[in-house]
Coordinates of C-alpha atoms and ligand atoms in Angstrom, one line a residue:
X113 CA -23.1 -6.0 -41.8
X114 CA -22.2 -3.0 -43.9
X115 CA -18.7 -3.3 -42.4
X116 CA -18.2 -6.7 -43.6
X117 CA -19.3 -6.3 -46.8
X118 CA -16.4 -3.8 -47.7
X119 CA -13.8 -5.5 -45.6
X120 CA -10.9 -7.2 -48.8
X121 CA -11.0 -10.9 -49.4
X122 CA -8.7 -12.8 -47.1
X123 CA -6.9 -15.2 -49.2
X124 CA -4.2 -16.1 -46.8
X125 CA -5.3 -16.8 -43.1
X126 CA -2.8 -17.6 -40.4
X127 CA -4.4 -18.3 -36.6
X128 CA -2.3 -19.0 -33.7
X129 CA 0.3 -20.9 -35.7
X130 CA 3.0 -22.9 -33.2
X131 CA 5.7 -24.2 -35.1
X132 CA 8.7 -26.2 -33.1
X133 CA 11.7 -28.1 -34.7
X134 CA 12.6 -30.4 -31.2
X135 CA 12.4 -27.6 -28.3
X136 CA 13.0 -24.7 -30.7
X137 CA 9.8 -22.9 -30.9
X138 CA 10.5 -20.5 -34.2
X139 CA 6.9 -19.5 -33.9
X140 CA 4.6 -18.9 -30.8
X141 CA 1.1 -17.8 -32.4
X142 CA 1.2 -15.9 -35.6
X143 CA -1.4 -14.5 -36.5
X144 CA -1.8 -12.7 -40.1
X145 CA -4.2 -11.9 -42.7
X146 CA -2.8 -11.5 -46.7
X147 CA -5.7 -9.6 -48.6
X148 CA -6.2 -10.2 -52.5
X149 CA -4.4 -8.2 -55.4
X150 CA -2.2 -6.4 -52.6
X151 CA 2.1 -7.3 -52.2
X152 CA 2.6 -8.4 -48.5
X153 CA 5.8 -8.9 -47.5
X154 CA 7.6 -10.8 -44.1
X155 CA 10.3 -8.6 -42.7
X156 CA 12.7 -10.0 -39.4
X157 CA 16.2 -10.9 -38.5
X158 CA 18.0 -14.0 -39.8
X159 CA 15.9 -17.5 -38.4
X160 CA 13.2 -15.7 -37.1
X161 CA 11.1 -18.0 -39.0
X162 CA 10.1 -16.1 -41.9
X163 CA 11.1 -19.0 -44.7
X164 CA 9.1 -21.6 -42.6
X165 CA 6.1 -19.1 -42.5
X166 CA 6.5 -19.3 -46.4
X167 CA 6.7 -23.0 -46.2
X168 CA 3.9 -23.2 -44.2
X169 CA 1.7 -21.1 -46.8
X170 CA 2.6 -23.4 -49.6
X171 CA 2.4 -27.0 -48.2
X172 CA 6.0 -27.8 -47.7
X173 CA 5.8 -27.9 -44.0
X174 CA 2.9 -28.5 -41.4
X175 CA 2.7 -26.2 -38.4
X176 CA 2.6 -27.9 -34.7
X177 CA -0.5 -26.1 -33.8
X178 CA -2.7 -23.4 -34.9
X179 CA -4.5 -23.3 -38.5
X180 CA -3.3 -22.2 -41.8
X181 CA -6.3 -21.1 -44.5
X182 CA -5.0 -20.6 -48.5
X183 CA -7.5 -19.5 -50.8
X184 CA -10.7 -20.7 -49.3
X185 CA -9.0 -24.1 -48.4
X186 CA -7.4 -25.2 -44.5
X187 CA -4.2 -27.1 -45.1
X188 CA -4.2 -29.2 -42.0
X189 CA -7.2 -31.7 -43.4
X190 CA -6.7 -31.3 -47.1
X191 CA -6.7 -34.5 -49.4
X192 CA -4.1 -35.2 -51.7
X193 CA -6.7 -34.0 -55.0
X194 CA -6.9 -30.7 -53.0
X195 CA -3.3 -30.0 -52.7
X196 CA -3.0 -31.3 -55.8
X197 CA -5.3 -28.7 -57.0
X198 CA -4.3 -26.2 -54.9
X199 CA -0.8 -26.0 -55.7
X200 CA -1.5 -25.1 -59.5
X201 CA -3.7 -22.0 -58.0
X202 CA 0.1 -20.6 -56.8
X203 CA 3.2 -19.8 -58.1
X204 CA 6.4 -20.0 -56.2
X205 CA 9.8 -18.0 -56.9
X206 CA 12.5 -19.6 -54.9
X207 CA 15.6 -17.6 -53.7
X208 CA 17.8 -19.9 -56.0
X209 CA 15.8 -19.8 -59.0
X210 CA 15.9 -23.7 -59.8
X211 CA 15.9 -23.5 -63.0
X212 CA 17.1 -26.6 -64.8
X213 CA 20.4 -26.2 -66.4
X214 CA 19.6 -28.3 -69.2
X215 CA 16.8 -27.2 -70.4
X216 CA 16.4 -23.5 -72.4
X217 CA 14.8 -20.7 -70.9
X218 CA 11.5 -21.6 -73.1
X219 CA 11.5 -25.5 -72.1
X220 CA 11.7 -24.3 -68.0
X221 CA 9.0 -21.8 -68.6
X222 CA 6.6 -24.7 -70.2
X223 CA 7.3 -27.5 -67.9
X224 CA 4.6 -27.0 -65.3
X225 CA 1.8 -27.0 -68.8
X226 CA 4.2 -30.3 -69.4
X227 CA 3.1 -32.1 -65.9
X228 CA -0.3 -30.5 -65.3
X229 CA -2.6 -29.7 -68.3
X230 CA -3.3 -31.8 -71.9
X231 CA -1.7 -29.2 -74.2
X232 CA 0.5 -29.8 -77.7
X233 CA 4.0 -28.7 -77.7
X234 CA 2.9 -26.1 -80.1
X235 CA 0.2 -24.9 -77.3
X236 CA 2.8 -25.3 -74.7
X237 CA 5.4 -23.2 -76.8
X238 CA 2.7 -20.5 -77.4
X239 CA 1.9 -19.8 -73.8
X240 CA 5.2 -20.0 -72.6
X241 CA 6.2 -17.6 -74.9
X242 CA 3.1 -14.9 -73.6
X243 CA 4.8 -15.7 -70.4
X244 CA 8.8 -14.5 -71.7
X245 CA 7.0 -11.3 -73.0
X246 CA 5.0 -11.0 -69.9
X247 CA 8.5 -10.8 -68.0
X248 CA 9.8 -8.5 -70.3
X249 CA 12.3 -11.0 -71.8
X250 CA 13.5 -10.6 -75.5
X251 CA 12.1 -13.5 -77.5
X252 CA 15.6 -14.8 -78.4
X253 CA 16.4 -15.3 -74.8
X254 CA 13.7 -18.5 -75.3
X255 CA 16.3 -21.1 -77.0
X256 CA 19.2 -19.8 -74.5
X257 CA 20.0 -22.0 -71.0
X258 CA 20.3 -20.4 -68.0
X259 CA 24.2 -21.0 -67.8
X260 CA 23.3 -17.5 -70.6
X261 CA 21.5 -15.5 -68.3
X262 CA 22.6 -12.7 -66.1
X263 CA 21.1 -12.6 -62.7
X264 CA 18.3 -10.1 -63.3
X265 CA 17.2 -12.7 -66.6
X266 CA 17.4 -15.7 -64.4
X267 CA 15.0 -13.9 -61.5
X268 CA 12.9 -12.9 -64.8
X269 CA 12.6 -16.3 -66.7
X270 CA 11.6 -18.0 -62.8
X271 CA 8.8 -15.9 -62.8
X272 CA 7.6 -16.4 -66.2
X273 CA 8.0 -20.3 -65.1
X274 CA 6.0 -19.3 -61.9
X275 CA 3.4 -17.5 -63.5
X276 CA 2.5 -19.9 -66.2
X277 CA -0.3 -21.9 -64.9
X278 CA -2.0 -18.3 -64.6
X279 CA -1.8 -18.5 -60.7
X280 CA -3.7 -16.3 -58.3
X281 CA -1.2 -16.1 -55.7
X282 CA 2.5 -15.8 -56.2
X283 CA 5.3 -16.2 -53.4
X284 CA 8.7 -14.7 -53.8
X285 CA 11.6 -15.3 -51.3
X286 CA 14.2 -12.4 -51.8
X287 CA 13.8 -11.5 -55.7
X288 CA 16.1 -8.9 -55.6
X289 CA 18.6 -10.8 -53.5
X290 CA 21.9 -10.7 -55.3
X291 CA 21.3 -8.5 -58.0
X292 CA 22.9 -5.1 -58.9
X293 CA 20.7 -2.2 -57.8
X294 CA 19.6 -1.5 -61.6
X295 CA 18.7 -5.0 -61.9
X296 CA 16.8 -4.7 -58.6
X297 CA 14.7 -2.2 -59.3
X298 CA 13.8 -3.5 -62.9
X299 CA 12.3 -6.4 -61.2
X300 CA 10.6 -4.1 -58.7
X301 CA 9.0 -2.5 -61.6
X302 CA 8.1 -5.5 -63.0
X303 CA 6.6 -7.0 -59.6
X304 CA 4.4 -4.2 -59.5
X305 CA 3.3 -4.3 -62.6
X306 CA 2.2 -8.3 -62.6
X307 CA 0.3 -7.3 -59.3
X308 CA -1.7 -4.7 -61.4
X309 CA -1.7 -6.5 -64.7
X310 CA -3.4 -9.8 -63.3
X311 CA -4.8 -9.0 -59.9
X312 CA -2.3 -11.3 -58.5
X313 CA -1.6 -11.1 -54.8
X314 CA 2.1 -11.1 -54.1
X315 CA 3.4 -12.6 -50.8
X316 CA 7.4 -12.5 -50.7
X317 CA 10.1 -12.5 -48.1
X318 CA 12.5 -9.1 -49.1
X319 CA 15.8 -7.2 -46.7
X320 CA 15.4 -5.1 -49.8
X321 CA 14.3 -1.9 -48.3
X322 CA 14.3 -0.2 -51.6
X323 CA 11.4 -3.0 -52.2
X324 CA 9.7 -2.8 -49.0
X325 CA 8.9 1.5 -49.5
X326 CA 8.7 1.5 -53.2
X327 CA 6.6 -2.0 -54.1
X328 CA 5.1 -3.5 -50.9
X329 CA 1.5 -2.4 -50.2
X330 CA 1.7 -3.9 -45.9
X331 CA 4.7 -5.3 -44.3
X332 CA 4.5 -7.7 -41.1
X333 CA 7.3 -7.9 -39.1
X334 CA 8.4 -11.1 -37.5
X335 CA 10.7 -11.4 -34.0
X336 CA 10.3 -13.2 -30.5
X337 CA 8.1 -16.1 -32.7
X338 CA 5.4 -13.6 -33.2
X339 CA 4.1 -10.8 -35.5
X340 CA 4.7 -7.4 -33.9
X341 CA 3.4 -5.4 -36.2
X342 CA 1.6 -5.3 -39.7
X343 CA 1.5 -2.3 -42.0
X344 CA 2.5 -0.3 -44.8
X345 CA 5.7 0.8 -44.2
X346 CA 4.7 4.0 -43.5
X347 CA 2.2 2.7 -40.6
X348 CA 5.0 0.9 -39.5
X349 CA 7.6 3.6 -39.3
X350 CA 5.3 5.3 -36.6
X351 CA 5.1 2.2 -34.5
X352 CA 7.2 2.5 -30.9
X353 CA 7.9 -1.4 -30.2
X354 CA 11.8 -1.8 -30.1
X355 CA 11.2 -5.1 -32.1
X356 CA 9.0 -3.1 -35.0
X357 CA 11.9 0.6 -34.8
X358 CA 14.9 -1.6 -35.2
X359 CA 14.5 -1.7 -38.6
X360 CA 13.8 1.7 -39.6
X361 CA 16.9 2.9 -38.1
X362 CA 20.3 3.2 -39.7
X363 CA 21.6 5.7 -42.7
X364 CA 20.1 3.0 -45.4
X365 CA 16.5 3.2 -44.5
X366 CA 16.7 6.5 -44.6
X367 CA 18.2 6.7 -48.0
X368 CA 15.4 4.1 -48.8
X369 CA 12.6 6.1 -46.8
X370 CA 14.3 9.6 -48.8
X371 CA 14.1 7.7 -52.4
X372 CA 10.4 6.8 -51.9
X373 CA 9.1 10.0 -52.4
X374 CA 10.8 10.6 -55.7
X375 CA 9.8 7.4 -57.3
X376 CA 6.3 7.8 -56.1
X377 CA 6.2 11.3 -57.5
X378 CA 7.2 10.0 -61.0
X379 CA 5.3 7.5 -60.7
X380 CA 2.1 9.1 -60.9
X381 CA 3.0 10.7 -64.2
X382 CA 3.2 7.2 -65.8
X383 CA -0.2 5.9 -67.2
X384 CA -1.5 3.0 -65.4
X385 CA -3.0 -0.1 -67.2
X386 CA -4.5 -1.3 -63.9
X387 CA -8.6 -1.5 -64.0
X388 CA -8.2 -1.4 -60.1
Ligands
ADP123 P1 14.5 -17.2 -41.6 O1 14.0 -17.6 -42.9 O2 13.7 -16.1 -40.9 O3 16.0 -16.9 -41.6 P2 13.9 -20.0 -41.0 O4 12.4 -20.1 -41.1 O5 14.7 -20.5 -42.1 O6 14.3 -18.5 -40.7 O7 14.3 -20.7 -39.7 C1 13.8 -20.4 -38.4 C2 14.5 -21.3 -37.4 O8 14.0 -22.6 -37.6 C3 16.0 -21.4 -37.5 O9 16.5 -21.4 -36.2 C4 16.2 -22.7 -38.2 O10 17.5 -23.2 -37.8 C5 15.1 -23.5 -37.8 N1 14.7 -24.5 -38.8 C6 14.1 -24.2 -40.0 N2 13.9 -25.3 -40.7 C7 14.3 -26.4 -39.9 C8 14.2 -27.8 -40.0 N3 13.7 -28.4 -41.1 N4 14.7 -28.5 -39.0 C9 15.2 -27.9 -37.9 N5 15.3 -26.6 -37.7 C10 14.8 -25.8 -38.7
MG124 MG1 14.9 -17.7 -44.8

């Protein structure tokens, strides 16, 4: 089918996913589709379920019913090898960084070439320093610990950690969570621009509406245990369910919504590296 032939490469696949903890059903049948080299994000209130969604994605937690596809592969009957392989394919920015506090910036970065590939220190050093660049972190941040780093460096030196198995896939829960609005919007730009750079597809969990207009490519929105909508923000806006409106009311979407259009008239004057 002509159709099918254009239609993106699913690399996420959620079908009818239950998922209780004792009688409280958080999800009732989600169903979503994350599309390679594009930024999804999960929007909905506080417990709606959006962290166990994550969770789900990246084999910390097994849904009650309903199937969970990642790259080709279906979590339910995967063997240890396959997770094990599988996990090196994704890169995972947790809200609290996790960083270890007694290791430099440059040691944290390399520790996942430490555990999973044959490599020198020298080799190890080398790559993990591509990686420091890569977030746009001065060289002599590498020997400094994180007890050093502001927040905005922290968030920046996660990702280069995150991104140095060269994943496909990266997951971010709340990057700009925290951070001062400059900050914020440095690691918007810099989001953006690892999407373009490697062809990685982005899935995070953002409030950050300044993210979710100027960044996310389609947005799915999560209340009552299911999706109610998925879209870009745009799309989204449009849509009359109370579940999906609820959050494109109030004087700081607006602002957000009002902001949009001046970044992404800039924007297009900036050269774009992207072979898209
Ligand atoms: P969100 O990230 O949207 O705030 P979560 O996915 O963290 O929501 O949680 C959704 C609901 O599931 C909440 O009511 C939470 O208390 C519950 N929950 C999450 N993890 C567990 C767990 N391990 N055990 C019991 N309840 C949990
Ligand atoms: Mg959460």
């Amino acid at each position: 089918m002509a159709d099918a032939d254009r239609a993106p490469e699913i690399v996420i696949d959620m079908q009818q996913v239950v998922t209780r903890f004792g009688s409280h059903v958080v999800h009732k049948g989600i169903n979503l589709q994350v599309r390679r080299a594009e930024i999804f994000a999960v929007i909905g209130g506080s417990g709606s379920g959006k962290s166990t969604l994550l969770r789900e994605m990246i084999l910390l937690h097994t849904p009650n019913e309903g199937s969970v596809q990642v790259l080709g592969t279906t979590l339910a009957d995967i063997t240890a090898a396959a997770a094990l392989a599988l996990r090196q394919r994704f890169g995972v920015l947790f809200q609290h960084g996790g960083l270890f506090g007694s290791l430099t910036v440059l040691e944290n970065i390399g520790l996942p070439l430490r555990e999973h590939r044959k490599l020198s220190d020298a080799q190890i050093d080398s790559i993990a320093k591509t990686k420091l660049a890569a977030v746009q972190l001065h060289a002599d941040v590498a020997n400094q610990y994180p007890s050093e780093l502001s927040g905005g460096m922290l968030k920046r030196a996660a990702l280069a950690r995150a991104l140095v198995l060269d994943p496909e896939l990266l997951f971010l829960d709340e990057p700009t969570a925290g951070l001062d609005p400059q900050s914020a919007a440095g690691i918007d730009a810099l989001v953006r621009e690892l999407c373009e750079k490697f062809g990685l597809t982005i899935v995070m969990i953002t409030h950050d509406l300044d993210t979710l207009w100027q960044v996310v490519d389609r947005v799915a929105v999560l209340a009552d245990g299911t999706v109610q909508g998925v879209g870009s923000m745009a799309a989204l806006s449009k849509m009359e369910q109370p579940g999906i409106q609820a959050f494109f009311e109030g004087p700081r979407s607006r602002a957000a919504q009002t902001q949009t259009h001046a970044v992404a008239a800039s924007a297009h004057k900036e050269p774009s590296s992207k072979p898209k």
